[in-house]
PDB file of C-alpha atoms in Angstrom:
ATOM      1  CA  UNK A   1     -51.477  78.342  49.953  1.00 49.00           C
ATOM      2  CA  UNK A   2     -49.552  77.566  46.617  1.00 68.00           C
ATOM      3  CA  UNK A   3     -50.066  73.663  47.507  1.00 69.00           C
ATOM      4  CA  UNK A   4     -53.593  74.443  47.419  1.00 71.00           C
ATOM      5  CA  UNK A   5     -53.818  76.654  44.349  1.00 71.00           C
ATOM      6  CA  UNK A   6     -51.371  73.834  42.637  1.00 71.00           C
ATOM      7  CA  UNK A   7     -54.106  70.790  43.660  1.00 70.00           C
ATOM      8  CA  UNK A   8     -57.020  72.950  42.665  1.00 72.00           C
ATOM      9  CA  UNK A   9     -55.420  73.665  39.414  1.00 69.00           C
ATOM     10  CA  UNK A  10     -54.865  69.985  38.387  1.00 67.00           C
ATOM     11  CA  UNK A  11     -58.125  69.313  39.711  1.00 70.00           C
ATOM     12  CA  UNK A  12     -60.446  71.652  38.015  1.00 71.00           C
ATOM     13  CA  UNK A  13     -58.333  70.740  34.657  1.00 70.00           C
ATOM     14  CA  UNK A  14     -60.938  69.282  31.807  1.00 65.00           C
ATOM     15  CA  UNK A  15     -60.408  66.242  31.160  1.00 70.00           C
ATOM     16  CA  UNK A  16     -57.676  65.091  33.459  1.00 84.00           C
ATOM     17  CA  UNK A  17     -59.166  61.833  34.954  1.00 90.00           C
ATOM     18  CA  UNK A  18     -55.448  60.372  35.398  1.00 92.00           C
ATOM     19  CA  UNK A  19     -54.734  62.926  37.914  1.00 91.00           C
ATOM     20  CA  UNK A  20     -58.425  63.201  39.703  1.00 92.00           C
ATOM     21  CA  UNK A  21     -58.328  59.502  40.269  1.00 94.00           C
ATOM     22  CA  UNK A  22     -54.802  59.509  42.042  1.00 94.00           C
ATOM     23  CA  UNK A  23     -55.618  62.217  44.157  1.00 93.00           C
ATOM     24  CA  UNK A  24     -58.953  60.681  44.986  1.00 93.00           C
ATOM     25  CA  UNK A  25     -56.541  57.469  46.042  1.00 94.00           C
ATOM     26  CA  UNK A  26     -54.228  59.577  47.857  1.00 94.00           C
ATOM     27  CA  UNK A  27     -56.941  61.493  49.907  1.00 93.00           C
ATOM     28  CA  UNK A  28     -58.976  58.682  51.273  1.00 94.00           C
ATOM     29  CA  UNK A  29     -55.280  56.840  51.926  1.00 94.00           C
ATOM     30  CA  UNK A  30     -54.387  59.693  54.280  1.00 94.00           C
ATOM     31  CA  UNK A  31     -58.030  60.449  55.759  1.00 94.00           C
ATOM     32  CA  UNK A  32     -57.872  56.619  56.056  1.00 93.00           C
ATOM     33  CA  UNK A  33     -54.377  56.987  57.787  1.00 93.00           C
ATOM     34  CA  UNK A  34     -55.037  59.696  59.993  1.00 94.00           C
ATOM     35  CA  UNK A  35     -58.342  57.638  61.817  1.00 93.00           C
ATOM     36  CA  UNK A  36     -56.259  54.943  62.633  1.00 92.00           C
ATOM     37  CA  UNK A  37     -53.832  57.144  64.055  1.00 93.00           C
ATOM     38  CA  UNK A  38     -56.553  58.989  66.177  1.00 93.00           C
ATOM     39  CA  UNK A  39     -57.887  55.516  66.942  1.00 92.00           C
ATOM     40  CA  UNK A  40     -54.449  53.826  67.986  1.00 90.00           C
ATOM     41  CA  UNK A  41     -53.540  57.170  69.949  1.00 91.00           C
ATOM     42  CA  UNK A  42     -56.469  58.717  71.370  1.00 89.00           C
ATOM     43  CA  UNK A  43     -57.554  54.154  72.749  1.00 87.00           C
ATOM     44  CA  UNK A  44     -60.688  53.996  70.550  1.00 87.00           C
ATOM     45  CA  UNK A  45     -60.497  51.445  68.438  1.00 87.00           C
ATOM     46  CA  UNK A  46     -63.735  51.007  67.983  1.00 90.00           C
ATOM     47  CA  UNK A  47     -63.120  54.125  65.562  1.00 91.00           C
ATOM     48  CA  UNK A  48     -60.286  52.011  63.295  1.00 89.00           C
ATOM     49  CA  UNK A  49     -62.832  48.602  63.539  1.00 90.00           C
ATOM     50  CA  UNK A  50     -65.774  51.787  61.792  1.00 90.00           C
ATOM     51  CA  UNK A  51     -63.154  52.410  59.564  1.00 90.00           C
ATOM     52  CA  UNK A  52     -62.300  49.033  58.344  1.00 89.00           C
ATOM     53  CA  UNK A  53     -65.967  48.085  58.221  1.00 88.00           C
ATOM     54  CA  UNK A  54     -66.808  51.479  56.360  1.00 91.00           C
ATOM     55  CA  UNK A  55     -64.166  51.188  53.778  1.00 92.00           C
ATOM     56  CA  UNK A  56     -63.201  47.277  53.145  1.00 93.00           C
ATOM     57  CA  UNK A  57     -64.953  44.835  50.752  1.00 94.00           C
ATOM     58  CA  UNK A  58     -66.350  41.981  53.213  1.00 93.00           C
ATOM     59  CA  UNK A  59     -65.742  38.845  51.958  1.00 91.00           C
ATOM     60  CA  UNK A  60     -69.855  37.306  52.642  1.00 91.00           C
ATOM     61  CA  UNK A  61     -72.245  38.372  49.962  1.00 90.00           C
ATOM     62  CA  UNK A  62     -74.637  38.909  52.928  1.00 91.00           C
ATOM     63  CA  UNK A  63     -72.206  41.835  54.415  1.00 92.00           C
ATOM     64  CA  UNK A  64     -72.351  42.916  50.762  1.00 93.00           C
ATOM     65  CA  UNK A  65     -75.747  44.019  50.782  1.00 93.00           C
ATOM     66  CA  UNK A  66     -75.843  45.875  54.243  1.00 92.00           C
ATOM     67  CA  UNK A  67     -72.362  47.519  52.961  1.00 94.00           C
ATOM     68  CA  UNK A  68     -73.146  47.830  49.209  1.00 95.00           C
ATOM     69  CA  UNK A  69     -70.638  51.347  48.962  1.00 94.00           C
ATOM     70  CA  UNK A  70     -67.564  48.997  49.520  1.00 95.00           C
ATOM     71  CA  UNK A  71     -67.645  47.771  46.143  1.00 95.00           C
ATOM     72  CA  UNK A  72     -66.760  50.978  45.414  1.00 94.00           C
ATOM     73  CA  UNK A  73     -64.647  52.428  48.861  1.00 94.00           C
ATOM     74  CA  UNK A  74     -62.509  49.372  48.824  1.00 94.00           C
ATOM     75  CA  UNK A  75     -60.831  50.240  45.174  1.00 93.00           C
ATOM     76  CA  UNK A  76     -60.013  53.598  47.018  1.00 93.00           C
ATOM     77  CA  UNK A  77     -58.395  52.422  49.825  1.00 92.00           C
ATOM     78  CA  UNK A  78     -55.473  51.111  50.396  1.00 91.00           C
ATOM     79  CA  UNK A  79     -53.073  49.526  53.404  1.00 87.00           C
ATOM     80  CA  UNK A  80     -51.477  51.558  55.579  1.00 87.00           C
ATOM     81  CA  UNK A  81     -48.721  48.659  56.383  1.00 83.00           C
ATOM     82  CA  UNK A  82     -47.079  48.514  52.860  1.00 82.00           C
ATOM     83  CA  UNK A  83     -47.096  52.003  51.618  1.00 87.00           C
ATOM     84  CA  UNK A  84     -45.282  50.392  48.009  1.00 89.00           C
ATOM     85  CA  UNK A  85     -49.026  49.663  48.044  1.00 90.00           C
ATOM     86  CA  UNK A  86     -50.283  52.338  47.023  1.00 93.00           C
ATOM     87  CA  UNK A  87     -47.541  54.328  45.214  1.00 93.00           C
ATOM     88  CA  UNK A  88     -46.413  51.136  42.531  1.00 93.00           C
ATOM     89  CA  UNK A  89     -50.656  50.897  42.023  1.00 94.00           C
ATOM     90  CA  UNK A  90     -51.032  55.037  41.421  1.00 95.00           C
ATOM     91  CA  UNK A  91     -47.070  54.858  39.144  1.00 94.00           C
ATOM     92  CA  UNK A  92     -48.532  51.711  37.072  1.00 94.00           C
ATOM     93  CA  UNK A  93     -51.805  53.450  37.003  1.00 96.00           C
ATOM     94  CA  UNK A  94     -50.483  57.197  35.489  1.00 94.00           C
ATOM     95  CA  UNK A  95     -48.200  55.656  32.841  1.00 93.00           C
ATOM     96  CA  UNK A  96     -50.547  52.920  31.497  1.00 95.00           C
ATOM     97  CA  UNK A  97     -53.963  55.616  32.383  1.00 94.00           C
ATOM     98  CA  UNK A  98     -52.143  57.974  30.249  1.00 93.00           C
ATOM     99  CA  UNK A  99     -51.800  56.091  27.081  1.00 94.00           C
ATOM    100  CA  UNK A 100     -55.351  54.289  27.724  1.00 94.00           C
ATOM    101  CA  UNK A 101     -56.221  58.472  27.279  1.00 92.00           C
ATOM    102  CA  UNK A 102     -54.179  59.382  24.313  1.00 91.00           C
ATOM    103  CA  UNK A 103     -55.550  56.575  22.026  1.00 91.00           C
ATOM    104  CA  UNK A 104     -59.113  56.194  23.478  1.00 92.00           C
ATOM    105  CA  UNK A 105     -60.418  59.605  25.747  1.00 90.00           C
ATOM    106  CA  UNK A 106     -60.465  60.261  28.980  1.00 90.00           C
ATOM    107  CA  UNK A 107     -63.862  58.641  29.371  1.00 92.00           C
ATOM    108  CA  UNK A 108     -63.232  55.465  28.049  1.00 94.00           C
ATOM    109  CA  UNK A 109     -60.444  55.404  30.934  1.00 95.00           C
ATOM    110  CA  UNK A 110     -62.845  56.279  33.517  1.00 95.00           C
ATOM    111  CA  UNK A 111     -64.926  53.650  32.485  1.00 95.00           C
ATOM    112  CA  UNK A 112     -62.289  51.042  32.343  1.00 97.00           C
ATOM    113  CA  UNK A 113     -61.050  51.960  35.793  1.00 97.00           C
ATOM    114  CA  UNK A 114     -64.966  51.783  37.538  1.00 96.00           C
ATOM    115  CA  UNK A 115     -65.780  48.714  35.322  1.00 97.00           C
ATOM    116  CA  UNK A 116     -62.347  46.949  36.309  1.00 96.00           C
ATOM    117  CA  UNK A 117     -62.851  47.918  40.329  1.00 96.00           C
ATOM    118  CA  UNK A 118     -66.859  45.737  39.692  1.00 96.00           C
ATOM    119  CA  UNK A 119     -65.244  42.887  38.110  1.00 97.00           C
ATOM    120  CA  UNK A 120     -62.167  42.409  40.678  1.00 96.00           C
ATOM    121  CA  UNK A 121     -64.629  42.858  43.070  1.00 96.00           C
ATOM    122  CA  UNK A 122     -67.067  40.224  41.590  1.00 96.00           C
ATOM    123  CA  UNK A 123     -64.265  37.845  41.173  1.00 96.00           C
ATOM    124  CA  UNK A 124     -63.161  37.920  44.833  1.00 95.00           C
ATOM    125  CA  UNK A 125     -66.792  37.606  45.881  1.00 95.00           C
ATOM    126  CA  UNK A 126     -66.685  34.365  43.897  1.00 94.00           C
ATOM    127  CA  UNK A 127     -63.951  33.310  45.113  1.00 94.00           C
ATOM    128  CA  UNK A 128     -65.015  33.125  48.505  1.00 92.00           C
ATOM    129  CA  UNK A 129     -68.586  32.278  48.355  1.00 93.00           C
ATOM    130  CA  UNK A 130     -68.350  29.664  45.491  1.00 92.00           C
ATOM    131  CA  UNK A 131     -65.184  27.846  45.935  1.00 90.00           C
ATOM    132  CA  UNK A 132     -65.251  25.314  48.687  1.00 89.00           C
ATOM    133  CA  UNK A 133     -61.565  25.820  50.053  1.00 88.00           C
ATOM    134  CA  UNK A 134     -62.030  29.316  50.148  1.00 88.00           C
ATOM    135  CA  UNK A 135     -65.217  29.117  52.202  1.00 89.00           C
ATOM    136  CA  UNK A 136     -63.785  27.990  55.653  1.00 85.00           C
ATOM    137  CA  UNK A 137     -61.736  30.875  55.338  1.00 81.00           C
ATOM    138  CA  UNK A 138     -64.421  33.562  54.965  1.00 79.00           C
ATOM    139  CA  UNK A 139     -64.940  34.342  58.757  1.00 77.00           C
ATOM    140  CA  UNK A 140     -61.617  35.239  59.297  1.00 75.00           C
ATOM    141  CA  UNK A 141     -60.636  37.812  56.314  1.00 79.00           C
ATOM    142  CA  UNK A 142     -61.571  41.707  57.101  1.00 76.00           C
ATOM    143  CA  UNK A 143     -61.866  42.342  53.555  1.00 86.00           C
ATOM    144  CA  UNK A 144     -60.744  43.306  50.179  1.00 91.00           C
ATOM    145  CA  UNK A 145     -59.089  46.776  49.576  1.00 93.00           C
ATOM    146  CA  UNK A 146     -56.914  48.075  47.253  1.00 92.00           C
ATOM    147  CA  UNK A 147     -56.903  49.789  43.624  1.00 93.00           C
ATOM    148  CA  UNK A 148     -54.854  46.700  41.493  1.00 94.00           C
ATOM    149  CA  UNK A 149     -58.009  45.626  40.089  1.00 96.00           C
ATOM    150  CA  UNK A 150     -58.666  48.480  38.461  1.00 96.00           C
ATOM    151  CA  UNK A 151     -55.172  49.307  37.634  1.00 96.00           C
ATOM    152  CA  UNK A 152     -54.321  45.585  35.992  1.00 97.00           C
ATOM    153  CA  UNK A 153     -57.789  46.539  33.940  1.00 97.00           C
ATOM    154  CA  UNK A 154     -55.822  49.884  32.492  1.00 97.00           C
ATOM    155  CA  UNK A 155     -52.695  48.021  31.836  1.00 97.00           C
ATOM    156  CA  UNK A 156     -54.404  45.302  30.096  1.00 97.00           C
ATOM    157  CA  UNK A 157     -56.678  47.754  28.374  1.00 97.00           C
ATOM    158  CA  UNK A 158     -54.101  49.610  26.868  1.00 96.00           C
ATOM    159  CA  UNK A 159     -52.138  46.652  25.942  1.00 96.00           C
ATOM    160  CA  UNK A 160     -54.775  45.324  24.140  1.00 96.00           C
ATOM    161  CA  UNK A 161     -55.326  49.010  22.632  1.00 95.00           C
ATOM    162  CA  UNK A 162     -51.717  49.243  21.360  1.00 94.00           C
ATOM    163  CA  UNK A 163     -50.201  45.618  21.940  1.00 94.00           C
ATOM    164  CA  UNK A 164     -46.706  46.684  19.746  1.00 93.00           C
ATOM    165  CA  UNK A 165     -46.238  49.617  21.482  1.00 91.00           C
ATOM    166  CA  UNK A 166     -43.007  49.813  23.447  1.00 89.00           C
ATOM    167  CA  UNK A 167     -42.185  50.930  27.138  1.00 89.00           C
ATOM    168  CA  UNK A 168     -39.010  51.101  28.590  1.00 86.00           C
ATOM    169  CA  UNK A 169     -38.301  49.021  31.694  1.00 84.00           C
ATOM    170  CA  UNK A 170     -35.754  49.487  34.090  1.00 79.00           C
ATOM    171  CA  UNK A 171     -33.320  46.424  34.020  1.00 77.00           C
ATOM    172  CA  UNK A 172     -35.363  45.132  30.893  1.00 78.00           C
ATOM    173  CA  UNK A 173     -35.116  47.747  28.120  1.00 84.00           C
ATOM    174  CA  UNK A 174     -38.132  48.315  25.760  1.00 87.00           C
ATOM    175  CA  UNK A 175     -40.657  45.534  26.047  1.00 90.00           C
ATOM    176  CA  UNK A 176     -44.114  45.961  24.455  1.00 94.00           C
ATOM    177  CA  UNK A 177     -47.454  46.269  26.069  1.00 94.00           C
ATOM    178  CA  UNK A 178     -49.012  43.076  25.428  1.00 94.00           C
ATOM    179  CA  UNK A 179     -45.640  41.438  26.926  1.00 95.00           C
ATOM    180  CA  UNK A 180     -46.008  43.380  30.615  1.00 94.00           C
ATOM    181  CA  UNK A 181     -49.631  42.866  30.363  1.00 96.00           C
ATOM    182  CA  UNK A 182     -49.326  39.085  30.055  1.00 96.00           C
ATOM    183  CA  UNK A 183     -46.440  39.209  32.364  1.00 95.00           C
ATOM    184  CA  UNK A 184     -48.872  41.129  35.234  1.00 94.00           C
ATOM    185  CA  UNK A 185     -51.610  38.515  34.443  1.00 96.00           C
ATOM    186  CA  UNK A 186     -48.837  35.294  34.762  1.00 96.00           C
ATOM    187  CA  UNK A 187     -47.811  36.639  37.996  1.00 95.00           C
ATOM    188  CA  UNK A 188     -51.534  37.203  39.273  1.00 94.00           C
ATOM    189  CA  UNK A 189     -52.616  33.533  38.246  1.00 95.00           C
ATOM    190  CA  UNK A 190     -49.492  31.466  39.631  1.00 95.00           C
ATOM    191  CA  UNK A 191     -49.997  34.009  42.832  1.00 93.00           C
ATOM    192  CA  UNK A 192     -53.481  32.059  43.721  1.00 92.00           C
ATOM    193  CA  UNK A 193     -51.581  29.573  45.048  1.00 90.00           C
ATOM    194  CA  UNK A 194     -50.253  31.798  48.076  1.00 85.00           C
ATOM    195  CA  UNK A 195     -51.441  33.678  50.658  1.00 83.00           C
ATOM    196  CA  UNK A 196     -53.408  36.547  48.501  1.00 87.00           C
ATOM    197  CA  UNK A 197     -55.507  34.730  46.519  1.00 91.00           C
ATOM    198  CA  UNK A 198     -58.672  36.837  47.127  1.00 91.00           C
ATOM    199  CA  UNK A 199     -56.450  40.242  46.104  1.00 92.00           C
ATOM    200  CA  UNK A 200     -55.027  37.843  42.968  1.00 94.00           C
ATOM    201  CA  UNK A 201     -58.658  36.961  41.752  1.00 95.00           C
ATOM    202  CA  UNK A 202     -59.639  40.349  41.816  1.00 95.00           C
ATOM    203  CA  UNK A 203     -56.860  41.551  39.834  1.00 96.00           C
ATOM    204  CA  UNK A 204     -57.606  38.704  37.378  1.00 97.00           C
ATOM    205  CA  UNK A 205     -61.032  39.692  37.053  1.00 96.00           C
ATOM    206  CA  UNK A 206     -60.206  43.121  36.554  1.00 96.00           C
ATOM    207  CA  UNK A 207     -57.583  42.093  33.871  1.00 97.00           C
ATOM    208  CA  UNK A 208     -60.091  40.140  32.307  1.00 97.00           C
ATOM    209  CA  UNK A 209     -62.207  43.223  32.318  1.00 97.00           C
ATOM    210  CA  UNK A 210     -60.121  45.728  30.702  1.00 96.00           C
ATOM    211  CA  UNK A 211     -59.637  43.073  27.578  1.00 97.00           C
ATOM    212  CA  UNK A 212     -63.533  43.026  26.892  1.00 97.00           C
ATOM    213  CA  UNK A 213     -64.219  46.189  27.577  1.00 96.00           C
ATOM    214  CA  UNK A 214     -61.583  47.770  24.646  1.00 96.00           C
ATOM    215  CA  UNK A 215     -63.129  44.362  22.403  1.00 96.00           C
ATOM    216  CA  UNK A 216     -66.038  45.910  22.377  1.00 96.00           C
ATOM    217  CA  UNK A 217     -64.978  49.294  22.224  1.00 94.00           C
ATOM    218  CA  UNK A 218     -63.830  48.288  18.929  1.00 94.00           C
ATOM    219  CA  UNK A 219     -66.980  46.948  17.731  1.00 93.00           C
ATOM    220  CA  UNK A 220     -68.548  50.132  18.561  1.00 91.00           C
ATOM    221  CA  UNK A 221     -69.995  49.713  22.459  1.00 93.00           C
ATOM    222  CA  UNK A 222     -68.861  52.330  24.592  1.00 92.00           C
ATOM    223  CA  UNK A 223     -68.967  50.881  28.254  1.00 93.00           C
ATOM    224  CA  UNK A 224     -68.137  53.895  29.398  1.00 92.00           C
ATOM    225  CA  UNK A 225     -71.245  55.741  28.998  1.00 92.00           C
ATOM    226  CA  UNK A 226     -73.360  54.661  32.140  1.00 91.00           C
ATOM    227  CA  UNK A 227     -70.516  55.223  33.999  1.00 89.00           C
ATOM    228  CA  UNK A 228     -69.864  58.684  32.816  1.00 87.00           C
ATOM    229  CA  UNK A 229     -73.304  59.479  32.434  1.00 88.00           C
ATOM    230  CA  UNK A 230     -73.589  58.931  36.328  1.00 84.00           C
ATOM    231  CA  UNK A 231     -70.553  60.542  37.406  1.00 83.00           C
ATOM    232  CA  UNK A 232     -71.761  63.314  35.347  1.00 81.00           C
ATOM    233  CA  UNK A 233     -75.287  63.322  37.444  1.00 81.00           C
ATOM    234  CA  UNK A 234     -73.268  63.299  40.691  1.00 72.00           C
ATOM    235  CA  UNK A 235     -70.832  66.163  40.041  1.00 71.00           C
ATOM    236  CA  UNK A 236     -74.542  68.803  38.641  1.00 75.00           C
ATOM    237  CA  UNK A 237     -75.830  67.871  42.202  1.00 76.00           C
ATOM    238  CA  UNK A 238     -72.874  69.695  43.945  1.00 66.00           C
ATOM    239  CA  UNK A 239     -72.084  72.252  41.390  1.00 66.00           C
ATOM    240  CA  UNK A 240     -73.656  75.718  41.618  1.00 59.00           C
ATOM    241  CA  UNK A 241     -76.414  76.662  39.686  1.00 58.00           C
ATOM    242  CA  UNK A 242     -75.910  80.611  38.262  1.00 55.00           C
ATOM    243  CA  UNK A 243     -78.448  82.815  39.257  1.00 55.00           C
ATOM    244  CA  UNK A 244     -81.306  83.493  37.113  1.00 51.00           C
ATOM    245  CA  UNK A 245     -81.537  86.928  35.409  1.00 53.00           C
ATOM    246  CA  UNK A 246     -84.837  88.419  34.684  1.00 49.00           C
ATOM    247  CA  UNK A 247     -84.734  90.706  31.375  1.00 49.00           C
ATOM    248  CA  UNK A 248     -87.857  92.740  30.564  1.00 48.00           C
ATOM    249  CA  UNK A 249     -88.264  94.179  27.510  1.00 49.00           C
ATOM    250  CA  UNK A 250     -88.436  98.087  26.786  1.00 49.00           C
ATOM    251  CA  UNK A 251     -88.099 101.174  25.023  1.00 50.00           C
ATOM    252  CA  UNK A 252     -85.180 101.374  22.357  1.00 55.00           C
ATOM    253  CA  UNK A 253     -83.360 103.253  24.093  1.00 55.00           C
ATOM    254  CA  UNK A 254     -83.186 100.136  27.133  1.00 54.00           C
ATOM    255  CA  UNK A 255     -82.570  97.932  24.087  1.00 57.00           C
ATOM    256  CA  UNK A 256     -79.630  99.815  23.390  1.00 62.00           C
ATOM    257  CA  UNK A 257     -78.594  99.846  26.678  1.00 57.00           C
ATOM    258  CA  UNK A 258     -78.599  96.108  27.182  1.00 53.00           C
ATOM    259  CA  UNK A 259     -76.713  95.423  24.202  1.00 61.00           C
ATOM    260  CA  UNK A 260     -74.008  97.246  25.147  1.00 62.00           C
ATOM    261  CA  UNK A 261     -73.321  96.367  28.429  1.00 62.00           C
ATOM    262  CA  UNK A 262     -73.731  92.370  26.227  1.00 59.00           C
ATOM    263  CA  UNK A 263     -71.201  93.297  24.140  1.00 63.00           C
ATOM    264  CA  UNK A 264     -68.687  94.691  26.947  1.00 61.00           C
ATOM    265  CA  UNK A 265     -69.348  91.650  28.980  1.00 62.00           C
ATOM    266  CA  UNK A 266     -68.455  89.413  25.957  1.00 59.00           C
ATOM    267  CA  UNK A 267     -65.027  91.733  25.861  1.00 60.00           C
ATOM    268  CA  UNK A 268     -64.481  91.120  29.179  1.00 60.00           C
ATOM    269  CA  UNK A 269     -64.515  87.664  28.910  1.00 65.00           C
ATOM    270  CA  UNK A 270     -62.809  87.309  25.588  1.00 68.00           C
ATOM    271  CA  UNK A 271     -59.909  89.614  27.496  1.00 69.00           C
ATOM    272  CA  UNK A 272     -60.215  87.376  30.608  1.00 72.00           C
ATOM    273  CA  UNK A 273     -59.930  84.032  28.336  1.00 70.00           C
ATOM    274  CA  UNK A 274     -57.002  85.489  26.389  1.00 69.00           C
ATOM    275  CA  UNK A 275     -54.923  86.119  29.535  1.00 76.00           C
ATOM    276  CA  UNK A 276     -55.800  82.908  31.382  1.00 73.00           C
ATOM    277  CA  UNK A 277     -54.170  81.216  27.618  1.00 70.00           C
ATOM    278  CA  UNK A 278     -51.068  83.436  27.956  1.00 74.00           C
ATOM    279  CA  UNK A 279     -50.504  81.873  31.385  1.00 71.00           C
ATOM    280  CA  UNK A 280     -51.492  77.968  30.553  1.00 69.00           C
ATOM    281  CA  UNK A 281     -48.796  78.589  27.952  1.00 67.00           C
ATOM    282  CA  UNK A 282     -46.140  79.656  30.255  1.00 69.00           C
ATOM    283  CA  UNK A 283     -47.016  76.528  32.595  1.00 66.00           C
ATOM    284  CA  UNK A 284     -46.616  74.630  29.689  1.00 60.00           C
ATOM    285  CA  UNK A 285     -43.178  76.855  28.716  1.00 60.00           C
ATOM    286  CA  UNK A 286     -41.308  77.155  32.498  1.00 63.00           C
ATOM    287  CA  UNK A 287     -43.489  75.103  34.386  1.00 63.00           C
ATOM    288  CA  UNK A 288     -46.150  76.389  37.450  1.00 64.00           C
ATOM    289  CA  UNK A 289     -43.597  77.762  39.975  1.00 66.00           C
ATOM    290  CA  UNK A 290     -42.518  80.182  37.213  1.00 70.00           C
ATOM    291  CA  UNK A 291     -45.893  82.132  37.444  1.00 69.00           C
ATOM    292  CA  UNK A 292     -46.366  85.309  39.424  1.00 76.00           C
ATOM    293  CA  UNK A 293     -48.495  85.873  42.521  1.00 71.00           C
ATOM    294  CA  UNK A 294     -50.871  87.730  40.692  1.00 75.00           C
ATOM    295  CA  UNK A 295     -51.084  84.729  37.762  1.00 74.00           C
ATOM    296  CA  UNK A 296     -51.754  82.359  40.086  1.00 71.00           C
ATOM    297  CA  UNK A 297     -54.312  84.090  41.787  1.00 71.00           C
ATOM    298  CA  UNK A 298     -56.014  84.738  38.163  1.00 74.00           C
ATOM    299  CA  UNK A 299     -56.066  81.373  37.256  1.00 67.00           C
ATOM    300  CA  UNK A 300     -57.396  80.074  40.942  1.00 65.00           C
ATOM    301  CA  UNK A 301     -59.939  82.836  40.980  1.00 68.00           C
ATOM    302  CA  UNK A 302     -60.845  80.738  37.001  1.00 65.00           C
ATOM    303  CA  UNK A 303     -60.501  77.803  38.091  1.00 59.00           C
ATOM    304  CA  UNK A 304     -63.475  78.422  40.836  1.00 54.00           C
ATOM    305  CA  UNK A 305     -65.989  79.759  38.225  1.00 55.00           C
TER     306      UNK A 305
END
């Protein structure tokens, strides 16, 4: 129960993208995880072949169209044979996503992420349609999956928002951001040359993404509008509409009436606001296990209106 309360309260935070997208990442990885267990277990893998179909990039444009959701399912997924996979991608992604944030918004970070998984995606579509070498081995590849695109595009992104900026690195000290960036797009483009070099175009193209999209941030085009604008649209389908309240007009006395029981609802939820502050502040005092049963349940119970 207080697992749940704790991931509804990060989710239902405003403006916390950072942690929406890793738990996103982490969801489908064990939903992802937990078919191919059923599949390998229960002998139906036919279930772990829907699976990999439903959730990989294919490499043919052709696949592309009758699969067009893997452009997006693929950036959420992630292998189940290298679990450094996914936690070095989600690690990189919170420290760099969280100073992408500070400087630019929590939009603009959404936007680089989506817009960096389309590029990576694009480039390792070219890759294997385009480039003659690359097309023999086409039939053979399952697909594309994996969030680095769209991580390299947030670590390039904020490098290129705050290139003198200093991180500490284990074994390494401080080193600025334009320094790891270049580093992470060195190792991607001498990495073309081995065995990944589908996974290393992608996170090239999503590197390159992250650069133009905080260029023209700069000169005043926010690329992250269409994509917000559409999450936006998706999230009002799913969220509940509040009943409509018929008022008819009256006598004075009714008129009185109605304004007071306005003005005791506005107490009510000035009261209600005023507590729900007194406990963000001791989160942000003594942390979330210091709360009380009955503060938890208050801010749960808030979190669902």
């Amino acid at each position: 129960m207080e697992l749940r309360d704790r991931l509804q309260y990060e989710w239902s935070k405003s403006n916390n993208v950072v942690m929406r997208i890793i738990m996103i990442n982490v969801a489908v990885y064990l939903l992802f995880a937990t078919i191919v267990i059923i599949s390998k277990f229960g002998g139906f893998p036919a279930l772990q072949d829907f699976a990999i179909k439903a959730l990989y990039l294919p490499a043919d444009f052709m696949d592309v169209l009758y699969r067009p959701w893997t452009l997006i399912t693929h950036a959420f997924t992630h292998s189940l044979g290298d679990t450094l996979h996914i936690i070095f991608n989600m690690l990189i992604f919170y420290w760099f996503g969280n100073i992408v944030v500070s400087e630019a918004g929590s939009n603009r970070l959404l936007g680089v992420y989506v817009w960096g998984i389309f590029a990576g995606a694009t480039a390792f579509l070219m890759l294997y349609n385009l480039v003659p070498y690359f097309i023999a081995f086409k039939p053979h590849m399952a697909g594309a999956i994996g969030a680095s695109a769209a991580v390299d595009a947030v670590v390039v992104a904020a490098a290129t928002l705050l290139p003198n900026t200093k991180m500490r690195l284990l074994f390494f000290g401080e080193v600025s951001l334009k320094w790891i960036a270049l580093a992470v797009v060195l190792m991607s483009f001498v990495s073309l040359a081995g065995g990944n070099a589908g996974g290393n175009m992608a996170h090239l193209g999503g590197a390159l993404m992250g650069y133009l999209f905080v260029v023209q941030y700069r000169k005043g085009n926010d690329w992250s509008k269409p994509v917000v604008s559409f999450v936006t649209f998706f999230q009002n389908i799913f969220k509940r509409k509040p009943k409509m309240k018929a008022y008819r007009g009256g006598s004075a006395a009714s008129d009185e009436a109605y304004n007071q029981q306005k003005q005791a609802r506005a107490k009510k939820s000035t009261e209600e606001q005023n507590t729900i502050d007194e406990i963000l502040d001791k989160i942000s005092a003594s942390g979330y296990e210091s709360l009380t049963q009955k503060e938890k349940q208050i801010l749960f119970q808030a979190s669902k209106k």
